PDB file of N, CA and C in Angstrom:
ATOM      1  N   MET A   5      45.327-160.489 220.458  1.00 48.00           N
ATOM      2  CA  MET A   5      46.156-161.287 219.584  1.00 48.00           C
ATOM      3  C   MET A   5      45.317-161.815 218.224  1.00 48.00           C
ATOM      4  N   LYS A   6      44.045-162.198 218.555  1.00 52.00           N
ATOM      5  CA  LYS A   6      43.136-162.501 217.219  1.00 52.00           C
ATOM      6  C   LYS A   6      43.180-161.339 216.188  1.00 52.00           C
ATOM      7  N   ARG A   7      43.001-160.029 216.811  1.00 51.00           N
ATOM      8  CA  ARG A   7      42.910-158.896 215.937  1.00 51.00           C
ATOM      9  C   ARG A   7      44.159-158.630 215.157  1.00 51.00           C
ATOM     10  N   ALA A   8      45.425-158.985 215.683  1.00 51.00           N
ATOM     11  CA  ALA A   8      46.629-158.680 215.025  1.00 51.00           C
ATOM     12  C   ALA A   8      46.564-159.767 213.876  1.00 51.00           C
ATOM     13  N   LYS A   9      46.221-160.997 214.103  1.00 52.00           N
ATOM     14  CA  LYS A   9      46.352-162.132 213.101  1.00 52.00           C
ATOM     15  C   LYS A   9      45.181-161.824 212.042  1.00 52.00           C
ATOM     16  N   ALA A  10      44.191-161.257 212.142  1.00 51.00           N
ATOM     17  CA  ALA A  10      43.119-160.991 211.243  1.00 51.00           C
ATOM     18  C   ALA A  10      43.756-159.788 210.387  1.00 51.00           C
ATOM     19  N   GLY A  11      44.335-158.818 210.976  1.00 50.00           N
ATOM     20  CA  GLY A  11      44.998-157.795 210.101  1.00 50.00           C
ATOM     21  C   GLY A  11      45.979-158.160 209.201  1.00 50.00           C
ATOM     22  N   ARG A  12      46.815-159.197 209.568  1.00 53.00           N
ATOM     23  CA  ARG A  12      47.694-159.666 208.640  1.00 53.00           C
ATOM     24  C   ARG A  12      47.268-160.459 207.567  1.00 53.00           C
ATOM     25  N   ARG A  13      45.978-160.992 207.762  1.00 54.00           N
ATOM     26  CA  ARG A  13      45.474-161.793 206.626  1.00 54.00           C
ATOM     27  C   ARG A  13      44.640-161.018 205.665  1.00 54.00           C
ATOM     28  N   LYS A  14      44.631-159.763 205.779  1.00 58.00           N
ATOM     29  CA  LYS A  14      43.896-159.105 204.709  1.00 58.00           C
ATOM     30  C   LYS A  14      44.488-159.106 203.473  1.00 58.00           C
ATOM     31  N   SER A  15      43.855-159.363 202.405  1.00 57.00           N
ATOM     32  CA  SER A  15      44.261-159.415 201.074  1.00 57.00           C
ATOM     33  C   SER A  15      44.375-157.957 200.432  1.00 57.00           C
ATOM     34  N   ARG A  16      45.018-157.868 199.342  1.00 55.00           N
ATOM     35  CA  ARG A  16      45.133-156.524 198.557  1.00 55.00           C
ATOM     36  C   ARG A  16      43.602-156.209 198.120  1.00 55.00           C
ATOM     37  N   SER A  17      43.315-154.817 198.395  1.00 56.00           N
ATOM     38  CA  SER A  17      42.060-154.239 197.762  1.00 56.00           C
ATOM     39  C   SER A  17      42.242-154.188 196.369  1.00 56.00           C
ATOM     40  N   PRO A  18      41.192-154.041 195.643  1.00 57.00           N
ATOM     41  CA  PRO A  18      41.436-154.008 194.030  1.00 57.00           C
ATOM     42  C   PRO A  18      42.189-152.638 193.832  1.00 57.00           C
ATOM     43  N   GLU A  19      41.836-151.728 194.538  1.00 62.00           N
ATOM     44  CA  GLU A  19      42.684-150.205 194.288  1.00 62.00           C
ATOM     45  C   GLU A  19      44.204-150.549 194.358  1.00 62.00           C
ATOM     46  N   ALA A  20      44.688-151.240 195.364  1.00 84.00           N
ATOM     47  CA  ALA A  20      46.002-151.483 195.482  1.00 84.00           C
ATOM     48  C   ALA A  20      46.570-152.292 194.529  1.00 84.00           C
ATOM     49  N   LEU A  21      45.915-153.420 193.996  1.00 85.00           N
ATOM     50  CA  LEU A  21      46.218-154.243 192.946  1.00 85.00           C
ATOM     51  C   LEU A  21      46.399-153.405 191.597  1.00 85.00           C
ATOM     52  N   GLY A  22      45.395-152.540 191.486  1.00 86.00           N
ATOM     53  CA  GLY A  22      45.531-151.566 190.335  1.00 86.00           C
ATOM     54  C   GLY A  22      46.624-150.594 190.286  1.00 86.00           C
ATOM     55  N   THR A  23      47.115-150.212 191.561  1.00 89.00           N
ATOM     56  CA  THR A  23      48.286-149.419 191.656  1.00 89.00           C
ATOM     57  C   THR A  23      49.541-150.290 191.371  1.00 89.00           C
ATOM     58  N   VAL A  24      49.566-151.632 191.627  1.00 89.00           N
ATOM     59  CA  VAL A  24      50.752-152.261 191.333  1.00 89.00           C
ATOM     60  C   VAL A  24      50.752-152.668 189.831  1.00 89.00           C
ATOM     61  N   PHE A  25      49.607-152.732 189.245  1.00 90.00           N
ATOM     62  CA  PHE A  25      49.665-152.888 187.747  1.00 90.00           C
ATOM     63  C   PHE A  25      50.043-151.645 187.118  1.00 90.00           C
ATOM     64  N   ALA A  26      49.614-150.555 187.699  1.00 90.00           N
ATOM     65  CA  ALA A  26      50.040-149.299 186.982  1.00 90.00           C
ATOM     66  C   ALA A  26      51.628-149.069 187.226  1.00 90.00           C
ATOM     67  N   ARG A  27      52.138-149.402 188.162  1.00 90.00           N
ATOM     68  CA  ARG A  27      53.627-149.326 188.459  1.00 90.00           C
ATOM     69  C   ARG A  27      54.410-150.216 187.525  1.00 90.00           C
ATOM     70  N   GLY A  28      53.900-151.431 187.347  1.00 91.00           N
ATOM     71  CA  GLY A  28      54.563-152.400 186.316  1.00 91.00           C
ATOM     72  C   GLY A  28      54.337-151.688 184.976  1.00 91.00           C
ATOM     73  N   PHE A  29      53.190-151.413 184.450  1.00 91.00           N
ATOM     74  CA  PHE A  29      52.953-150.776 183.236  1.00 91.00           C
ATOM     75  C   PHE A  29      53.876-149.604 182.947  1.00 91.00           C
ATOM     76  N   VAL A  30      53.942-148.700 183.790  1.00 91.00           N
ATOM     77  CA  VAL A  30      54.847-147.449 183.620  1.00 91.00           C
ATOM     78  C   VAL A  30      56.202-147.978 183.457  1.00 91.00           C
ATOM     79  N   VAL A  31      56.759-148.567 184.337  1.00 91.00           N
ATOM     80  CA  VAL A  31      58.160-149.114 184.453  1.00 91.00           C
ATOM     81  C   VAL A  31      58.631-149.759 183.347  1.00 91.00           C
ATOM     82  N   THR A  32      57.793-150.778 182.937  1.00 89.00           N
ATOM     83  CA  THR A  32      58.175-151.604 181.676  1.00 89.00           C
ATOM     84  C   THR A  32      57.930-150.706 180.647  1.00 89.00           C
ATOM     85  N   GLY A  33      57.109-149.809 180.348  1.00 88.00           N
ATOM     86  CA  GLY A  33      56.759-148.992 179.254  1.00 88.00           C
ATOM     87  C   GLY A  33      57.909-148.051 179.054  1.00 88.00           C
ATOM     88  N   LEU A  34      58.502-147.482 180.061  1.00 88.00           N
ATOM     89  CA  LEU A  34      59.694-146.759 180.078  1.00 88.00           C
ATOM     90  C   LEU A  34      60.882-147.303 179.638  1.00 88.00           C
ATOM     91  N   LEU A  35      61.022-148.575 180.252  1.00 87.00           N
ATOM     92  CA  LEU A  35      62.258-149.226 179.680  1.00 87.00           C
ATOM     93  C   LEU A  35      62.246-149.893 178.270  1.00 87.00           C
ATOM     94  N   ALA A  36      61.088-150.130 177.858  1.00 85.00           N
ATOM     95  CA  ALA A  36      60.830-150.566 176.439  1.00 85.00           C
ATOM     96  C   ALA A  36      61.011-149.277 175.550  1.00 85.00           C
ATOM     97  N   ALA A  37      60.517-148.256 175.852  1.00 85.00           N
ATOM     98  CA  ALA A  37      60.561-147.143 175.024  1.00 85.00           C
ATOM     99  C   ALA A  37      62.144-146.590 174.732  1.00 85.00           C
ATOM    100  N   LEU A  38      62.897-146.845 175.918  1.00 84.00           N
ATOM    101  CA  LEU A  38      64.181-146.338 175.877  1.00 84.00           C
ATOM    102  C   LEU A  38      65.191-147.319 175.337  1.00 84.00           C
ATOM    103  N   GLN A  39      64.843-148.358 175.308  1.00 81.00           N
ATOM    104  CA  GLN A  39      65.716-149.441 174.707  1.00 81.00           C
ATOM    105  C   GLN A  39      65.713-149.281 173.228  1.00 81.00           C
ATOM    106  N   GLY A  40      66.903-149.642 172.530  1.00 67.00           N
ATOM    107  CA  GLY A  40      66.966-149.390 171.142  1.00 67.00           C
ATOM    108  C   GLY A  40      66.324-150.460 170.356  1.00 67.00           C
ATOM    109  N   GLY A  41      65.995-150.302 168.981  1.00 67.00           N
ATOM    110  CA  GLY A  41      65.419-151.396 168.315  1.00 67.00           C
ATOM    111  C   GLY A  41      64.118-151.573 168.471  1.00 67.00           C
ATOM    112  N   ARG A  42      63.203-150.911 169.132  1.00 59.00           N
ATOM    113  CA  ARG A  42      61.829-151.136 169.422  1.00 59.00           C
ATOM    114  C   ARG A  42      61.131-150.295 168.578  1.00 59.00           C
ATOM    115  N   ARG A  43      59.912-150.726 168.068  1.00 67.00           N
ATOM    116  CA  ARG A  43      59.239-149.665 167.224  1.00 67.00           C
ATOM    117  C   ARG A  43      58.313-149.020 168.372  1.00 67.00           C
ATOM    118  N   PRO A  44      58.300-147.629 168.350  1.00 69.00           N
ATOM    119  CA  PRO A  44      57.523-146.824 169.305  1.00 69.00           C
ATOM    120  C   PRO A  44      56.163-147.012 169.081  1.00 69.00           C
ATOM    121  N   GLY A  45      55.298-147.332 170.118  1.00 80.00           N
ATOM    122  CA  GLY A  45      53.946-147.368 170.040  1.00 80.00           C
ATOM    123  C   GLY A  45      53.549-148.762 170.274  1.00 80.00           C
ATOM    124  N   ARG A  46      53.088-149.714 169.374  1.00 80.00           N
ATOM    125  CA  ARG A  46      52.627-150.946 169.596  1.00 80.00           C
ATOM    126  C   ARG A  46      53.417-151.972 170.357  1.00 80.00           C
ATOM    127  N   ASP A  47      54.683-151.947 170.048  1.00 84.00           N
ATOM    128  CA  ASP A  47      55.678-152.817 170.882  1.00 84.00           C
ATOM    129  C   ASP A  47      55.745-152.351 172.350  1.00 84.00           C
ATOM    130  N   VAL A  48      55.812-151.091 172.407  1.00 87.00           N
ATOM    131  CA  VAL A  48      56.042-150.479 173.853  1.00 87.00           C
ATOM    132  C   VAL A  48      54.812-150.645 174.479  1.00 87.00           C
ATOM    133  N   LEU A  49      53.506-150.685 173.948  1.00 88.00           N
ATOM    134  CA  LEU A  49      52.224-150.762 174.661  1.00 88.00           C
ATOM    135  C   LEU A  49      52.271-152.193 175.154  1.00 88.00           C
ATOM    136  N   ARG A  50      52.554-153.067 174.037  1.00 88.00           N
ATOM    137  CA  ARG A  50      52.532-154.651 174.526  1.00 88.00           C
ATOM    138  C   ARG A  50      53.315-155.017 175.606  1.00 88.00           C
ATOM    139  N   LEU A  51      54.573-154.448 175.538  1.00 89.00           N
ATOM    140  CA  LEU A  51      55.463-154.683 176.595  1.00 89.00           C
ATOM    141  C   LEU A  51      55.008-154.251 177.974  1.00 89.00           C
ATOM    142  N   ALA A  52      54.544-153.005 178.018  1.00 90.00           N
ATOM    143  CA  ALA A  52      54.002-152.369 179.201  1.00 90.00           C
ATOM    144  C   ALA A  52      52.870-153.134 179.788  1.00 90.00           C
ATOM    145  N   LEU A  53      51.963-153.459 178.894  1.00 91.00           N
ATOM    146  CA  LEU A  53      50.855-154.424 179.477  1.00 91.00           C
ATOM    147  C   LEU A  53      51.337-155.715 179.945  1.00 91.00           C
ATOM    148  N   GLN A  54      52.216-156.325 179.402  1.00 92.00           N
ATOM    149  CA  GLN A  54      52.763-157.504 179.916  1.00 92.00           C
ATOM    150  C   GLN A  54      53.421-157.276 181.177  1.00 92.00           C
ATOM    151  N   GLY A  55      54.284-156.070 181.410  1.00 92.00           N
ATOM    152  CA  GLY A  55      54.982-155.827 182.516  1.00 92.00           C
ATOM    153  C   GLY A  55      53.859-155.643 183.586  1.00 92.00           C
ATOM    154  N   GLY A  56      52.730-154.852 183.368  1.00 93.00           N
ATOM    155  CA  GLY A  56      51.991-154.614 184.457  1.00 93.00           C
ATOM    156  C   GLY A  56      51.374-155.952 184.852  1.00 93.00           C
ATOM    157  N   ALA A  57      50.881-156.619 183.891  1.00 93.00           N
ATOM    158  CA  ALA A  57      50.260-157.854 184.372  1.00 93.00           C
ATOM    159  C   ALA A  57      51.075-158.974 185.065  1.00 93.00           C
ATOM    160  N   ALA A  58      52.432-158.959 184.680  1.00 94.00           N
ATOM    161  CA  ALA A  58      53.325-159.704 185.560  1.00 94.00           C
ATOM    162  C   ALA A  58      53.652-159.333 186.828  1.00 94.00           C
ATOM    163  N   LEU A  59      53.752-157.954 186.958  1.00 93.00           N
ATOM    164  CA  LEU A  59      54.048-157.497 188.286  1.00 93.00           C
ATOM    165  C   LEU A  59      52.929-157.807 189.256  1.00 93.00           C
ATOM    166  N   ALA A  60      51.676-157.342 188.706  1.00 93.00           N
ATOM    167  CA  ALA A  60      50.552-157.560 189.603  1.00 93.00           C
ATOM    168  C   ALA A  60      50.313-159.121 190.063  1.00 93.00           C
ATOM    169  N   ALA A  61      50.430-160.030 189.004  1.00 94.00           N
ATOM    170  CA  ALA A  61      50.330-161.344 189.420  1.00 94.00           C
ATOM    171  C   ALA A  61      51.420-162.004 190.313  1.00 94.00           C
ATOM    172  N   GLY A  62      52.581-161.374 190.237  1.00 93.00           N
ATOM    173  CA  GLY A  62      53.768-161.701 191.046  1.00 93.00           C
ATOM    174  C   GLY A  62      53.528-161.198 192.401  1.00 93.00           C
ATOM    175  N   THR A  63      53.009-160.073 192.577  1.00 92.00           N
ATOM    176  CA  THR A  63      52.655-159.331 193.762  1.00 92.00           C
ATOM    177  C   THR A  63      51.487-160.217 194.551  1.00 92.00           C
ATOM    178  N   MET A  64      50.625-160.538 193.809  1.00 92.00           N
ATOM    179  CA  MET A  64      49.576-161.449 194.357  1.00 92.00           C
ATOM    180  C   MET A  64      49.998-162.839 194.662  1.00 92.00           C
ATOM    181  N   ALA A  65      50.757-163.442 193.946  1.00 94.00           N
ATOM    182  CA  ALA A  65      51.282-164.671 194.232  1.00 94.00           C
ATOM    183  C   ALA A  65      52.273-164.607 195.507  1.00 94.00           C
ATOM    184  N   ALA A  66      53.098-163.688 195.561  1.00 92.00           N
ATOM    185  CA  ALA A  66      53.961-163.612 196.783  1.00 92.00           C
ATOM    186  C   ALA A  66      53.274-163.290 198.138  1.00 92.00           C
ATOM    187  N   GLU A  67      52.118-162.478 198.016  1.00 91.00           N
ATOM    188  CA  GLU A  67      51.248-162.324 199.213  1.00 91.00           C
ATOM    189  C   GLU A  67      50.617-163.725 199.538  1.00 91.00           C
ATOM    190  N   ALA A  68      50.017-164.406 198.505  1.00 92.00           N
ATOM    191  CA  ALA A  68      49.442-165.568 198.887  1.00 92.00           C
ATOM    192  C   ALA A  68      50.358-166.709 199.417  1.00 92.00           C
ATOM    193  N   LEU A  69      51.670-166.686 198.858  1.00 93.00           N
ATOM    194  CA  LEU A  69      52.589-167.540 199.514  1.00 93.00           C
ATOM    195  C   LEU A  69      52.832-167.300 201.077  1.00 93.00           C
ATOM    196  N   GLY A  70      53.027-165.864 201.117  1.00 91.00           N
ATOM    197  CA  GLY A  70      53.321-165.665 202.513  1.00 91.00           C
ATOM    198  C   GLY A  70      52.090-165.959 203.517  1.00 91.00           C
ATOM    199  N   ARG A  71      50.911-166.086 203.031  1.00 91.00           N
ATOM    200  CA  ARG A  71      49.862-166.600 203.757  1.00 91.00           C
ATOM    201  C   ARG A  71      49.640-168.207 203.738  1.00 91.00           C
ATOM    202  N   ARG A  72      50.527-168.691 202.943  1.00 95.00           N
ATOM    203  CA  ARG A  72      50.535-170.105 202.618  1.00 95.00           C
ATOM    204  C   ARG A  72      49.158-170.721 202.047  1.00 95.00           C
ATOM    205  N   ASP A  73      48.607-169.700 201.262  1.00 95.00           N
ATOM    206  CA  ASP A  73      47.492-170.065 200.288  1.00 95.00           C
ATOM    207  C   ASP A  73      47.996-170.429 199.030  1.00 95.00           C
ATOM    208  N   TYR A  74      48.299-171.690 198.770  1.00 96.00           N
ATOM    209  CA  TYR A  74      48.962-172.081 197.543  1.00 96.00           C
ATOM    210  C   TYR A  74      47.917-172.140 196.310  1.00 96.00           C
ATOM    211  N   ALA A  75      46.687-172.267 196.653  1.00 96.00           N
ATOM    212  CA  ALA A  75      45.694-172.268 195.474  1.00 96.00           C
ATOM    213  C   ALA A  75      45.638-170.811 195.123  1.00 96.00           C
ATOM    214  N   ALA A  76      45.560-169.968 195.800  1.00 95.00           N
ATOM    215  CA  ALA A  76      45.392-168.461 195.340  1.00 95.00           C
ATOM    216  C   ALA A  76      46.776-168.152 194.686  1.00 95.00           C
ATOM    217  N   ALA A  77      47.976-168.637 195.119  1.00 95.00           N
ATOM    218  CA  ALA A  77      49.350-168.283 194.487  1.00 95.00           C
ATOM    219  C   ALA A  77      49.320-168.924 193.043  1.00 95.00           C
ATOM    220  N   ALA A  78      48.807-170.025 192.940  1.00 97.00           N
ATOM    221  CA  ALA A  78      48.718-170.657 191.652  1.00 97.00           C
ATOM    222  C   ALA A  78      47.752-169.934 190.642  1.00 97.00           C
ATOM    223  N   THR A  79      46.528-169.567 191.229  1.00 96.00           N
ATOM    224  CA  THR A  79      45.559-168.772 190.503  1.00 96.00           C
ATOM    225  C   THR A  79      46.234-167.422 190.073  1.00 96.00           C
ATOM    226  N   ALA A  80      46.912-166.908 190.921  1.00 95.00           N
ATOM    227  CA  ALA A  80      47.487-165.505 190.410  1.00 95.00           C
ATOM    228  C   ALA A  80      48.589-165.624 189.263  1.00 95.00           C
ATOM    229  N   VAL A  81      49.312-166.742 189.477  1.00 96.00           N
ATOM    230  CA  VAL A  81      50.375-167.115 188.362  1.00 96.00           C
ATOM    231  C   VAL A  81      49.751-167.353 187.116  1.00 96.00           C
ATOM    232  N   ALA A  82      48.568-168.155 187.233  1.00 97.00           N
ATOM    233  CA  ALA A  82      47.872-168.549 185.887  1.00 97.00           C
ATOM    234  C   ALA A  82      47.205-167.307 185.358  1.00 97.00           C
ATOM    235  N   ALA A  83      46.558-166.447 186.170  1.00 95.00           N
ATOM    236  CA  ALA A  83      46.012-165.199 185.651  1.00 95.00           C
ATOM    237  C   ALA A  83      47.169-164.246 184.856  1.00 95.00           C
ATOM    238  N   GLY A  84      48.170-164.180 185.632  1.00 94.00           N
ATOM    239  CA  GLY A  84      49.165-163.432 185.037  1.00 94.00           C
ATOM    240  C   GLY A  84      49.764-163.874 183.748  1.00 94.00           C
ATOM    241  N   ALA A  85      49.917-165.230 183.662  1.00 95.00           N
ATOM    242  CA  ALA A  85      50.261-165.723 182.405  1.00 95.00           C
ATOM    243  C   ALA A  85      49.332-165.653 181.371  1.00 95.00           C
ATOM    244  N   ALA A  86      48.055-165.606 181.709  1.00 95.00           N
ATOM    245  CA  ALA A  86      46.841-165.400 180.699  1.00 95.00           C
ATOM    246  C   ALA A  86      46.956-163.786 180.192  1.00 95.00           C
ATOM    247  N   GLY A  87      47.275-162.963 181.220  1.00 93.00           N
ATOM    248  CA  GLY A  87      47.398-161.703 180.846  1.00 93.00           C
ATOM    249  C   GLY A  87      48.385-161.302 179.972  1.00 93.00           C
ATOM    250  N   VAL A  88      49.575-161.896 180.073  1.00 93.00           N
ATOM    251  CA  VAL A  88      50.690-161.898 179.128  1.00 93.00           C
ATOM    252  C   VAL A  88      50.442-162.323 177.773  1.00 93.00           C
ATOM    253  N   VAL A  89      49.750-163.466 177.775  1.00 94.00           N
ATOM    254  CA  VAL A  89      49.557-164.265 176.575  1.00 94.00           C
ATOM    255  C   VAL A  89      48.495-163.267 175.731  1.00 94.00           C
ATOM    256  N   ALA A  90      47.425-162.830 176.611  1.00 92.00           N
ATOM    257  CA  ALA A  90      46.405-162.033 175.779  1.00 92.00           C
ATOM    258  C   ALA A  90      46.941-160.711 175.218  1.00 92.00           C
ATOM    259  N   ALA A  91      47.926-159.979 175.855  1.00 89.00           N
ATOM    260  CA  ALA A  91      48.671-158.902 175.383  1.00 89.00           C
ATOM    261  C   ALA A  91      49.287-159.206 173.949  1.00 89.00           C
ATOM    262  N   GLU A  92      49.983-160.375 174.101  1.00 88.00           N
ATOM    263  CA  GLU A  92      50.715-160.859 172.871  1.00 88.00           C
ATOM    264  C   GLU A  92      49.705-161.084 171.681  1.00 88.00           C
ATOM    265  N   ALA A  93      48.539-161.831 172.035  1.00 89.00           N
ATOM    266  CA  ALA A  93      47.567-162.038 171.011  1.00 89.00           C
ATOM    267  C   ALA A  93      47.006-160.781 170.476  1.00 89.00           C
ATOM    268  N   LEU A  94      46.677-159.926 171.112  1.00 85.00           N
ATOM    269  CA  LEU A  94      46.013-158.546 170.896  1.00 85.00           C
ATOM    270  C   LEU A  94      46.861-157.951 170.010  1.00 85.00           C
ATOM    271  N   ASN A  95      48.261-157.967 170.215  1.00 82.00           N
ATOM    272  CA  ASN A  95      49.060-157.212 169.416  1.00 82.00           C
ATOM    273  C   ASN A  95      49.456-158.042 168.162  1.00 82.00           C
ATOM    274  N   ALA A  96      49.399-159.225 167.996  1.00 83.00           N
ATOM    275  CA  ALA A  96      49.464-160.133 166.746  1.00 83.00           C
ATOM    276  C   ALA A  96      48.311-159.700 166.026  1.00 83.00           C
ATOM    277  N   LEU A  97      47.072-159.745 166.371  1.00 82.00           N
ATOM    278  CA  LEU A  97      45.693-159.498 166.012  1.00 82.00           C
ATOM    279  C   LEU A  97      45.794-158.203 165.325  1.00 82.00           C
ATOM    280  N   ALA A  98      46.165-157.129 166.025  1.00 77.00           N
ATOM    281  CA  ALA A  98      46.116-155.740 165.527  1.00 77.00           C
ATOM    282  C   ALA A  98      47.127-155.633 164.396  1.00 77.00           C
ATOM    283  N   SER A  99      48.272-156.350 164.446  1.00 75.00           N
ATOM    284  CA  SER A  99      49.353-156.162 163.325  1.00 75.00           C
ATOM    285  C   SER A  99      49.113-156.939 162.226  1.00 75.00           C
ATOM    286  N   GLY A 100      48.104-157.784 162.235  1.00 73.00           N
ATOM    287  CA  GLY A 100      47.640-158.638 161.213  1.00 73.00           C
ATOM    288  C   GLY A 100      48.491-160.042 160.921  1.00 73.00           C
ATOM    289  N   GLU A 101      49.057-160.327 162.088  1.00 69.00           N
ATOM    290  CA  GLU A 101      49.816-161.601 162.047  1.00 69.00           C
ATOM    291  C   GLU A 101      48.829-162.800 162.295  1.00 69.00           C
ATOM    292  N   LEU A 102      47.814-162.572 163.005  1.00 62.00           N
ATOM    293  CA  LEU A 102      46.802-163.636 163.172  1.00 62.00           C
ATOM    294  C   LEU A 102      45.699-163.669 162.107  1.00 62.00           C
ATOM    295  N   PRO A 103      45.718-164.643 161.367  1.00 61.00           N
ATOM    296  CA  PRO A 103      44.522-164.617 160.367  1.00 61.00           C
ATOM    297  C   PRO A 103      43.266-164.785 160.932  1.00 61.00           C
ATOM    298  N   ILE A 104      42.267-164.035 160.585  1.00 60.00           N
ATOM    299  CA  ILE A 104      40.867-164.069 161.025  1.00 60.00           C
ATOM    300  C   ILE A 104      40.082-164.701 159.934  1.00 60.00           C
ATOM    301  N   LYS A 105      39.607-165.872 160.157  1.00 61.00           N
ATOM    302  CA  LYS A 105      38.784-166.393 159.192  1.00 61.00           C
ATOM    303  C   LYS A 105      37.352-165.811 159.131  1.00 61.00           C
ATOM    304  N   ASP A 106      37.046-165.703 157.828  1.00 57.00           N
ATOM    305  CA  ASP A 106      35.761-165.174 157.443  1.00 57.00           C
ATOM    306  C   ASP A 106      34.975-166.276 156.715  1.00 57.00           C
ATOM    307  N   LYS A 107      33.754-166.480 157.309  1.00 55.00           N
ATOM    308  CA  LYS A 107      32.986-167.468 156.678  1.00 55.00           C
ATOM    309  C   LYS A 107      32.506-167.145 155.244  1.00 55.00           C
ATOM    310  N   GLU A 108      32.508-165.995 154.841  1.00 57.00           N
ATOM    311  CA  GLU A 108      32.284-165.721 153.394  1.00 57.00           C
ATOM    312  C   GLU A 108      33.280-166.063 152.423  1.00 57.00           C
ATOM    313  N   THR A 109      34.551-166.017 152.853  1.00 54.00           N
ATOM    314  CA  THR A 109      35.754-166.315 152.108  1.00 54.00           C
ATOM    315  C   THR A 109      35.938-167.842 152.088  1.00 54.00           C
ATOM    316  N   GLU A 110      35.449-168.403 152.969  1.00 54.00           N
ATOM    317  CA  GLU A 110      35.718-170.025 152.954  1.00 54.00           C
ATOM    318  C   GLU A 110      34.502-170.730 152.290  1.00 54.00           C
ATOM    319  N   GLY A 111      33.675-169.997 151.757  1.00 54.00           N
ATOM    320  CA  GLY A 111      32.596-170.618 150.977  1.00 54.00           C
ATOM    321  C   GLY A 111      31.426-171.212 151.717  1.00 54.00           C
ATOM    322  N   GLY A 112      31.360-170.642 153.007  1.00 48.00           N
ATOM    323  CA  GLY A 112      30.339-171.118 153.854  1.00 48.00           C
ATOM    324  C   GLY A 112      29.233-170.316 154.099  1.00 48.00           C
TER     325      GLY A 112
END
């Protein structure tokens, strides 16, 4: 009986989490590429990264809630949100939407 409970409490291995991320990345990337009005390339990549991060975080949070590990669930949601925001910021930085302050141009 104790062994059965211990088997249920195993968390996802890093390989399995990577697989979940890859699924979200591919599925979201395909959907974004096939929808009209999107620039192929940067927008699709951004949405694919965000989809992968969101699916991986959601999977981790759901598993943690199943174990009643609320701290791990909250951490997974926060990490997923950080991943989505990071993908957005990297896209904005690459497209020149975020100004990068240069000390030389500020007179410093």
